[in-house]
Amino acid sequence: MRSFALAGCGRISKNHIDTLGELEKEGRAKLVACYDSIPALADSVAEATGCRAFRSIDEMLESVPGGVLTICTPSGLHPAHVETAARHGVHALSEKPAGTSLEAVDRAIDACDENGVSYFIVKQNRFNKTVALVRQALEAGRFGRLYLLSSNVYWSRPQDYYDLARWRGTWELDGGALTNQASHYVDIIQWMGGAVESVQALSATLARRIEAEDTIVVNLKYRSGALGSINVTNLVYPKNLEGSLTLLGERGTVRIGGVALNKIEHWEFDSPDPMDSRIDEVNTDPDSVYGFGHLPYYRHVLDALDGKEQALLTGREGRKSVEIIQAAYESARTGEAVRLKGRRAKGSR
C-alpha cells in the first residue's frame, strides 16, 4: 500500500481525501499525513481520517519516503511544493493548474527529473467516461480531419467565493477564470485537437472584485490547421450552467455537455460502429462540476508508479495548458496573437 501525504486541506482537498479513502479499501493507497498553513484545517483532516497532522511540510515529507505528495495548495504555490517533494525523494501529484508561471513549472519538472521522482498533474476529466469515448472515436479516425473545436465553461463564482481567501483571484497565487475554473477544459481541447500553434484572446473583469479576469474568450490555431475556441465566465446567474466540448470533423460531429463534460448531447458519424451503443452507458449525472474522474485518475497514477502503465498526465503534459493560458493572457494584454514555443531542453531556456 502506497503512502500519501496531503499539502493543503482546503476546499478541493475533500475530493482527494475521499478518493484515498476508497483506495485504502482496495488496499492500494493510504493518506498518512497532512499539512496546511492554517493548522486547524490540518487538524480537522487528521481527526476525520486518522492521519497525522504536521506543522511543517518538510517534516511531513520526511515521514513518507518514496510516497506521494498530493498538492492542493493555492495554484501559484504548486511548483514550489513539487520541488520540495522532489528534494525529499517523494513523488508529486499536483492539482491543476501546474502553476501560474511557465518558468516555475519548468523548475519543478527539472527538480523531479534530477531527483528521479514522478510528477503528475490532476486532470481527472480525461477519465470521464464521456470524454474517454470521444477520445476513442478520435483515435479510431472516425472524425477524419478535425475542422473546429469549441469549449464553453459557463460557471458561477460569486464574490463571496473570492472573499473566503485573500489569494483567490490574484495573479500571483490563483489567476482568473481561465487558469482556475477552465484549466481542465484547456487541457481537454488541446488533448483532442493536438499541438496548438498560436493563441489570441480578449479578457475582462466585469463584475468580481479581483485582480484577474472573470470572463475571457480565447481563439486557438492548431498546427494541423484546425481552429478552436474557449469561452469562459464565472458570472452565470444563479449557478453553473455548462461545461462543454464540441468537435466538428470531416466525417463526424460530437458535443459533450452537461455541467462538467458528463453528457454526450450529439453523436453522429458517417458510418456505424459498436461504440455508438455506449452513449447511454457513459452519460452520468454528477452532483458537482468535479465529476467522477478522481478515482480512475488515482488508479492510473498508482499503475504508472507500479510500472503497469505509461503515465499520461505528467508535469510536461500539464505544462501545455499553462503555456496556452499564459499566451492567452499575453494576447489579451497586447492585442496580438501569440505563437507557442513549447518547452526547450534544460539549459537552453
XYZ file of C-alpha atoms in Angstrom:
349
model
C 0.000 0.000 0.000
C 1.470 3.317 -1.076
C 1.606 6.177 1.439
C 0.208 9.600 0.534
C 0.706 12.952 2.226
C -1.542 15.964 1.633
C -0.415 19.590 1.386
C -3.385 21.942 1.534
C -6.541 20.969 3.396
C -8.983 23.463 1.914
C -11.978 23.228 -0.410
C -10.592 20.986 -3.163
C -8.844 18.544 -0.821
C -12.085 16.714 0.020
C -12.143 15.050 -3.415
C -8.656 13.683 -2.816
C -9.343 12.629 0.760
C -12.482 10.746 -0.279
C -10.660 9.098 -3.190
C -7.784 7.977 -0.989
C -10.343 6.542 1.418
C -11.727 4.399 -1.409
C -8.232 3.320 -2.431
C -7.455 2.322 1.145
C -10.430 -0.048 0.987
C -8.866 -1.503 -2.180
C -5.567 -1.947 -0.360
C -3.699 0.338 -2.772
C -3.099 3.668 -1.033
C -3.499 5.405 2.297
C -3.459 9.014 3.472
C -0.958 9.016 6.338
C -0.076 12.699 6.787
C -1.404 16.195 6.123
C -0.254 19.792 6.335
C -1.853 23.211 5.944
C -0.586 26.707 6.655
C -3.742 27.039 8.766
C -3.123 24.351 11.424
C -6.803 23.989 12.315
C -7.573 22.749 8.792
C -4.888 20.070 9.010
C -6.090 19.068 12.469
C -9.628 18.672 11.130
C -8.466 16.358 8.334
C -6.354 14.350 10.770
C -9.314 13.917 13.102
C -11.584 12.817 10.253
C -9.152 10.383 8.606
C -6.783 9.192 11.311
C -3.734 10.573 9.502
C -1.106 12.668 11.293
C -1.185 16.471 11.049
C 2.154 18.245 10.669
C 3.144 21.860 11.222
C 5.997 21.703 8.689
C 5.795 20.407 5.128
C 9.453 19.322 5.231
C 8.914 17.334 8.416
C 5.830 15.739 6.865
C 7.705 14.688 3.732
C 10.427 13.071 5.819
C 7.719 10.754 7.177
C 6.723 9.389 3.732
C 9.941 8.334 1.944
C 9.091 7.006 -1.508
C 5.487 8.077 -1.051
C 3.364 10.614 -2.909
C 2.568 14.225 -2.029
C -0.886 15.375 -3.135
C -0.712 19.155 -3.578
C -3.925 21.148 -3.013
C -2.387 24.489 -2.104
C -3.024 27.786 -3.973
C -2.182 27.455 -7.671
C 0.831 29.754 -7.590
C 2.473 27.562 -4.928
C 2.087 24.259 -6.792
C 5.514 24.265 -8.500
C 7.414 25.153 -5.314
C 5.733 22.317 -3.433
C 6.561 19.928 -6.283
C 10.206 20.980 -5.938
C 10.060 20.423 -2.176
C 8.647 16.931 -2.668
C 11.349 16.124 -5.229
C 14.129 17.166 -2.840
C 12.758 14.672 -0.318
C 12.543 11.863 -2.889
C 8.741 11.958 -2.824
C 6.579 11.734 -5.957
C 4.390 14.785 -6.621
C 0.702 14.798 -7.583
C -0.334 18.400 -8.135
C -3.811 19.801 -8.502
C -4.377 21.804 -11.654
C -3.014 24.065 -12.910
C 0.647 23.050 -12.867
C 1.332 26.664 -11.891
C 0.810 30.308 -12.780
C 4.302 30.734 -14.261
C 5.951 28.688 -17.017
C 9.372 29.307 -15.504
C 8.252 27.889 -12.152
C 6.690 24.846 -13.819
C 9.933 24.218 -15.719
C 11.897 24.350 -12.466
C 9.515 21.799 -10.965
C 9.917 19.488 -13.978
C 13.703 19.756 -13.741
C 13.678 19.076 -9.991
C 11.681 15.879 -10.462
C 13.967 14.733 -13.286
C 17.079 15.405 -11.212
C 15.743 13.553 -8.162
C 14.253 10.594 -10.031
C 10.659 11.094 -8.908
C 7.415 11.240 -10.862
C 5.372 14.415 -11.376
C 1.640 14.099 -12.044
C -0.974 16.785 -12.749
C -4.614 16.257 -11.755
C -6.730 16.370 -14.919
C -9.458 13.958 -13.907
C -11.843 14.997 -16.688
C -9.771 12.951 -19.126
C -11.110 9.959 -17.221
C -14.776 10.928 -17.588
C -16.443 8.081 -19.470
C -17.883 10.545 -21.990
C -14.502 12.104 -22.716
C -12.827 8.700 -22.942
C -15.378 7.533 -25.523
C -14.853 10.622 -27.690
C -11.098 10.144 -27.460
C -11.575 6.523 -28.554
C -13.538 7.690 -31.599
C -10.838 10.252 -32.382
C -8.032 7.695 -32.158
C -10.037 5.329 -34.372
C -10.080 8.016 -37.071
C -13.857 8.373 -37.088
C -13.774 12.178 -37.322
C -11.440 12.271 -40.286
C -9.817 15.676 -40.368
C -10.811 17.930 -37.466
C -12.026 21.369 -38.543
C -13.234 23.139 -35.404
C -13.165 22.531 -31.648
C -15.126 24.667 -29.199
C -15.392 24.621 -25.404
C -17.755 26.639 -23.195
C -17.266 26.994 -19.439
C -20.255 28.946 -18.147
C -19.969 28.743 -14.373
C -20.816 30.805 -11.319
C -18.359 32.022 -8.694
C -19.982 34.759 -6.579
C -17.971 37.437 -4.832
C -18.140 35.611 -1.510
C -16.218 32.695 -3.094
C -13.288 35.049 -3.669
C -13.711 36.761 -0.310
C -13.176 33.458 1.527
C -9.428 33.598 0.847
C -7.299 36.644 0.007
C -5.208 34.726 -2.558
C -8.191 33.876 -4.759
C -8.341 35.853 -7.975
C -4.789 37.197 -7.580
C -2.325 36.925 -10.456
C 0.451 35.526 -8.271
C -1.364 32.710 -6.491
C -4.553 31.959 -8.416
C -5.126 33.589 -11.790
C -8.571 34.134 -13.201
C -11.381 32.083 -14.678
C -9.194 30.586 -17.413
C -6.415 29.469 -15.068
C -8.637 28.177 -12.323
C -12.089 27.093 -13.429
C -11.298 26.388 -17.111
C -7.905 24.715 -16.757
C -9.429 21.261 -17.301
C -11.128 22.436 -20.476
C -7.927 23.943 -21.837
C -6.332 20.545 -21.263
C -9.131 18.641 -22.991
C -9.325 20.898 -26.051
C -5.557 20.688 -26.651
C -5.552 16.922 -25.971
C -8.279 16.388 -28.556
C -7.034 18.896 -31.129
C -3.295 18.341 -30.886
C -0.450 20.837 -30.759
C -1.521 24.490 -30.663
C 0.392 26.909 -32.900
C -0.956 30.276 -31.734
C -3.415 31.896 -29.338
C -5.463 35.104 -29.477
C -7.693 36.338 -26.644
C -9.892 39.063 -25.186
C -10.449 39.221 -21.429
C -12.280 41.394 -18.919
C -13.024 41.725 -15.229
C -16.671 42.662 -15.498
C -18.154 42.096 -12.065
C -15.898 40.433 -9.487
C -13.558 42.455 -7.279
C -10.424 40.517 -8.203
C -7.103 41.243 -9.937
C -7.525 38.654 -12.691
C -10.270 38.148 -15.268
C -13.759 36.803 -14.595
C -14.539 36.466 -18.333
C -12.355 35.532 -21.314
C -12.689 34.471 -24.952
C -9.765 32.522 -26.434
C -9.155 31.548 -30.068
C -6.723 28.773 -30.989
C -4.957 27.842 -34.200
C -3.703 24.260 -34.254
C -0.635 23.121 -36.155
C -2.953 20.807 -38.108
C -4.772 23.851 -39.484
C -7.875 23.311 -37.349
C -9.308 26.193 -35.332
C -10.560 26.244 -31.760
C -12.260 28.495 -29.224
C -12.725 28.578 -25.466
C -15.360 30.826 -23.880
C -15.159 31.181 -20.113
C -17.030 33.161 -17.471
C -17.639 32.924 -13.736
C -20.623 35.273 -13.929
C -23.521 32.932 -14.730
C -26.666 33.637 -12.709
C -27.566 31.911 -10.473
C -25.468 28.710 -10.744
C -23.158 26.719 -13.033
C -24.769 26.303 -16.442
C -22.455 24.477 -18.825
C -19.100 22.778 -19.264
C -18.999 21.577 -22.861
C -16.801 20.500 -25.754
C -17.825 20.320 -29.426
C -15.752 18.622 -32.127
C -16.589 19.173 -35.803
C -14.772 16.918 -38.229
C -14.775 15.775 -41.822
C -16.830 12.672 -41.052
C -18.189 13.226 -37.563
C -19.758 15.691 -35.130
C -19.833 15.277 -31.343
C -20.863 17.510 -28.472
C -20.250 16.672 -24.808
C -22.255 18.895 -22.478
C -23.774 18.955 -19.024
C -22.198 20.991 -16.244
C -18.910 19.056 -16.399
C -18.483 17.167 -19.688
C -20.767 14.490 -18.291
C -23.333 14.019 -21.061
C -22.960 13.276 -24.777
C -25.612 15.506 -26.355
C -24.810 14.873 -30.022
C -23.010 11.928 -31.612
C -23.050 11.454 -35.375
C -20.597 9.794 -37.780
C -20.726 8.781 -41.426
C -20.689 5.059 -40.619
C -21.876 2.968 -37.649
C -19.580 1.431 -35.055
C -20.199 -0.749 -31.952
C -19.087 2.143 -29.738
C -22.242 4.021 -30.811
C -24.289 1.801 -28.494
C -22.402 3.038 -25.419
C -23.783 6.585 -25.290
C -26.363 5.944 -22.563
C -23.839 3.866 -20.632
C -21.244 6.644 -20.394
C -23.582 9.548 -19.609
C -23.543 10.458 -15.918
C -25.213 12.920 -13.560
C -22.569 14.161 -11.086
C -23.586 16.242 -8.091
C -20.750 18.724 -8.710
C -18.527 20.027 -11.512
C -15.740 17.740 -10.297
C -17.431 14.684 -11.800
C -16.416 11.086 -11.151
C -12.895 11.113 -12.578
C -10.756 11.247 -9.434
C -10.874 7.540 -8.582
C -9.888 6.263 -12.061
C -7.277 9.027 -12.222
C -5.667 7.901 -8.964
C -5.783 4.273 -10.084
C -3.920 5.302 -13.225
C -1.287 7.139 -11.158
C -0.748 4.080 -8.975
C -0.476 1.829 -12.026
C 2.065 4.229 -13.546
C 4.123 4.243 -10.351
C 3.992 0.432 -10.312
C 5.222 0.313 -13.912
C 1.984 -1.142 -15.255
C 1.033 1.860 -17.431
C 2.687 4.789 -19.160
C 1.920 7.985 -17.239
C -0.489 10.168 -19.243
C -0.642 13.325 -17.148
C 2.911 14.260 -16.273
C 4.279 17.674 -15.417
C 5.308 18.094 -19.049
C 1.764 17.371 -20.192
C 0.336 19.787 -17.624
C 2.750 22.440 -18.854
C 0.952 22.548 -22.216
C -2.176 24.015 -20.598
C -0.135 26.579 -18.678
C 1.574 27.726 -21.885
C -1.784 28.180 -23.635
C -3.198 30.080 -20.650
C -0.165 32.354 -20.338
C -0.265 33.018 -24.093
C -3.951 33.953 -23.815
C -3.177 36.462 -21.071
C -0.304 37.937 -23.098
C -2.563 38.253 -26.139
C -5.298 39.915 -24.088
C -2.756 42.472 -22.825
C -1.105 43.210 -26.172
C -3.937 42.669 -28.640
C -1.655 40.427 -30.710
C -1.716 36.707 -31.487
C 0.949 34.789 -29.541
C 2.859 31.841 -31.011
C 3.639 28.952 -28.673
C 7.254 27.873 -28.293
C 6.971 24.648 -26.286
C 9.498 23.504 -23.697
C 13.154 23.649 -24.632
C 15.740 21.231 -23.280
C 17.197 22.115 -19.888
C 19.962 24.664 -20.166
C 18.633 26.179 -23.392
C 15.902 28.339 -21.873
